[in-house]
Amino acid sequence: MMTHHRTRHIVLLLSAAVLLVVAGCSTQKNTGKSRWWHSFNARYNTYYNGSQAFIDGALAKESGNKDNFTEMIPLYTVGNKASRDLGKTNFDRAIEKSEKAIKLHSIKRRPEWTKSRRKTAKDIEWLNRREYNPFLWRAWLLLGKSQFQKGDFDEAAATFSYMSRLYATQPAINGIARAWLAKSYAELDWLYDAEDVITKMRRDTMHYRAVRDWDYAYADYYIHARQYDEAVKYLSRVIKHERRRKQRARQWYLMGQIQTKLGNREEAYRAFRKVVRQSPPYELEFNARIAQTEVMAAGRSRQMIRRLRRMAVSDNNKDYLDQVYYAIGNIYLAERDTVNAIAAYEKGNEKSVRGGIEKGVLLLKLGDLYWVKERYADAQRCYGEAIGLLDKERDDYEQLSRRSKVLDELVPHTEAVHLQDSLQLLAKMPEAERNAAIDRVIEALKKKEKEEERAAREAEVEKQLQQQGAQGNGQAAGNTPAAPVNQSGQWYFYNPMVVNQGKAAFQRLWGKRENTDDWQRVNRTVVNLAADMEAGVDNNVDELSDDTAVSDSIATDSVTTDVFGAAADSVADDPHKREYYMAQIPFTEEQKAESDNIIKDGLFNSGVIFKDKLDNLTLSEKALTRLTGQYSDYDRNDEAWYHLFLIYSRRGDTAMAEHCLARLRDTYPDSKWTILLSDPYFAENARFGVHIEDSLYAATYDAFKADRYDEVKANARLSAERFPLGINRPKFIFINGLGHLNDGDAAACVADMKEVVEKYPDSEVTELAGMIIKGVQAGRRLHGGKFDIGDIWSRRGVSADSDSTATDTLSMERNTGFVFLLAFRPDSVNSNQLLYEMARYNFSNFLVRNFDIVVDDDGEISRMLISGFLNYDEALQYARRLYSDKDMAERLKGCRRIIISEENLKLLGIRYSYVDYERFFERSFAPLRVSDESLLDIPETIEQPENGEDGADEDGEGAGSDNDGTGTRNADELFDGIGLPPNNNNNEPPADGFDFDEDFYR
């Protein structure tokens, strides 16, 4: 009984002591005891759990990262977009714990100071601080580093910018924060901002504790700025700082790449050799060895190629053969041996089993070679496959995309000409020679099929072996067969053997199909005039493709083509029989005429594309000259002579240009091309026509807005006479059509709108013209009135009254989720800079309250949406506070501000225009009274719980939990860097309140 009472008294005394300590340790008090209490709790409670989550996330990112060794690898693995989401959950948890530590343990209240005491310089610095928890800077650093490793560089920049101001009086912490700020800017490619931070740091004295972080920052900045000479110096220091073997190997590889860029082949070779000595993962080691061969001293090409061929026969490298042969091709190319280079690249393409970025780079290089050699069919094949394998943000991706599109348009015409020429040549051959040629094609087909069958058998054997292995390892359950998995772990489309099987199965089921993009065949906004209007649409609008496109029955592979409509199921449809090929050869006059028509169209279209899109005047002249000389009856020869005139004019060959013009005048006197070239203003239009037409349209638009319709009609006529092919021609037609409404001539208006839709389907006014026609089809009547083409804020995706059964109306509910929206024209505001400014403003003013920021680009209107408001009152208070900040108000001048519920946002720009919604807002929401309570402000300090809950994290993981890792620490470790609680409450600066660890991930 005595023991029970004694234990009870002890518990009561301890509880009372804890309550007294907690009561004296509020963040509203700044004493030695409160500082110790909050630093201790911040470190061994929320911060500890957050730091462990950060380490777990960083390890996950490091182990799962896959570098693209065909380009310069980033210093930080987060620079790889494919690896950016690795560890995201852990970093989110670290961010949450950091924010909680800051929220619960921040001490901003200045300590009391005896006025009679003399202040030293150290005392003055201490009293001028804005944060008095000596440990909390670590929570800020962990918050920013977690955002950085998560890939939210703009948020990280805002965090480190605020941290540098918060700890402006403490050089070491300030230096570290500014170093990370420079890194964040560098990763955002905001190089001017990063340079500004670096320049200011150079003017200041760098604290020795921040030197290591600044070495990383300098290296990262100079790499992004492509100042490689400077980058080498700081990257060398970074490698010395780095203690993790895998990361050190990556950094040596990066050093080798930089030295290669600088032309320091020996230094690059030594760097790659050091990569191998780090015993890195095999892929990194393999790429280092490949890179070594490419930087060997000149004159050792044979030795390098022998070394690479030995690597090619190694089983360890069977998944990397594309890279091996790519390196071989590069060596040949450096020796200017393009024949062997192409052979090596083709071998790499054939042997590739991964189908990733490495193969894409190989195909791009191969396609470029074919492009230079004007082998456009081969270039199209390479570009067409490479474009789906490479990152869209590559520097050369835009050129690749442009070339691929042009070749997709060109090659069907050139291949059609080549095929028909071959077939006509076969028709002229003696029977014996023709049969021999056909037999060679059949033999090649049989050989190809045997190779595909062998590959299919190997794939089946590999599949069975994998199933057996899975069953043997207990990976197959019940009677369910194991799924076919590529041994290398690659996706289905990266295994050529499996792809061949899939192709064969598809062709058995569906037959040969042309690879055509039909995803955007129908535009629902622009009406289908052929179906709904009485007047038919001229389907031959596109002079370069639609009216002369090669028929679906024409393919580039003569083995699988039947031009003249042989029955698909007939005996003669077997490509292993001579009859199959004989059926395609144009023997009769009708077949010869059909073949000639295909050649004519192919020559014309390829000639125009060569001139206008490839700027290859030689091939254009060759095609068009053959067309006009061999096929004088072609119905578009007048246009062919026009293009020849332009070609010779560009070359300065006046005599040939005059010859073309004379042929036009003699043979096609009434052609529009003859009239165009005979125009006395033709030379002036050719030089200044674009500017003149732009000025004319601007004047016409001003006249339209000022109701000067006679001037509009006169300018429209002038446009038709002088600029019939001008880029603004559809706008002239459109605006002239609107002018007809002033005269009450709705029929003329509709006719002009039809002309715009039919002849100019890609114009920016075509959609508006289609909507007008659609309204007429729905029975609506046209009437005169103002119409501002440039008023994008008044446009809707669909008419608000186009559907009488529609129930999508704007909601007046105020107690629902709201969004604050900034809308602006893309060319009027720098969206990246605006995103950064908004993120920094939110972070600086709403420390714990998180608002999501999303940028939405909708073509003519860009929108920045700030979400996370629980109701209308919160969103309105946010907007008022934002615009009360003079600096932010100045930055937001080019933006249209809108407060809108999440429900109404779905209708904005679709059923209701921005102007429609603003009218609704002024009518429905603006008059509402808003709560005077500051809904967005969270108290700066939070009262401590009376029962001591502050010692445990919200998920039960605290300093004393089983998994917090603190139970085995000794007293020195426990109080290191925090300071023992003082015996008195004198407000004196701590002797050493700054504690550094070795940061595991920099």
Coordinates of C-alpha atoms in Angstrom, one line a residue, residues 8 84 182 283 314 327 456 567 760 770 888-889 936:
R8 CA 1.1 7.9 -7.1
R84 CA 11.8 13.3 -60.9
A182 CA 21.2 29.7 -56.9
E283 CA 25.1 0.5 -67.3
S314 CA 29.9 -10.1 -75.1
A327 CA 30.0 4.4 -81.2
A456 CA 9.4 -15.5 -83.9
A567 CA -9.2 -9.0 -106.2
Y760 CA -8.6 28.2 -95.6
G770 CA -17.7 27.9 -88.9
M888 CA 2.5 42.6 -56.7
A889 CA -0.2 44.8 -58.1
L936 CA -6.5 33.3 -44.2

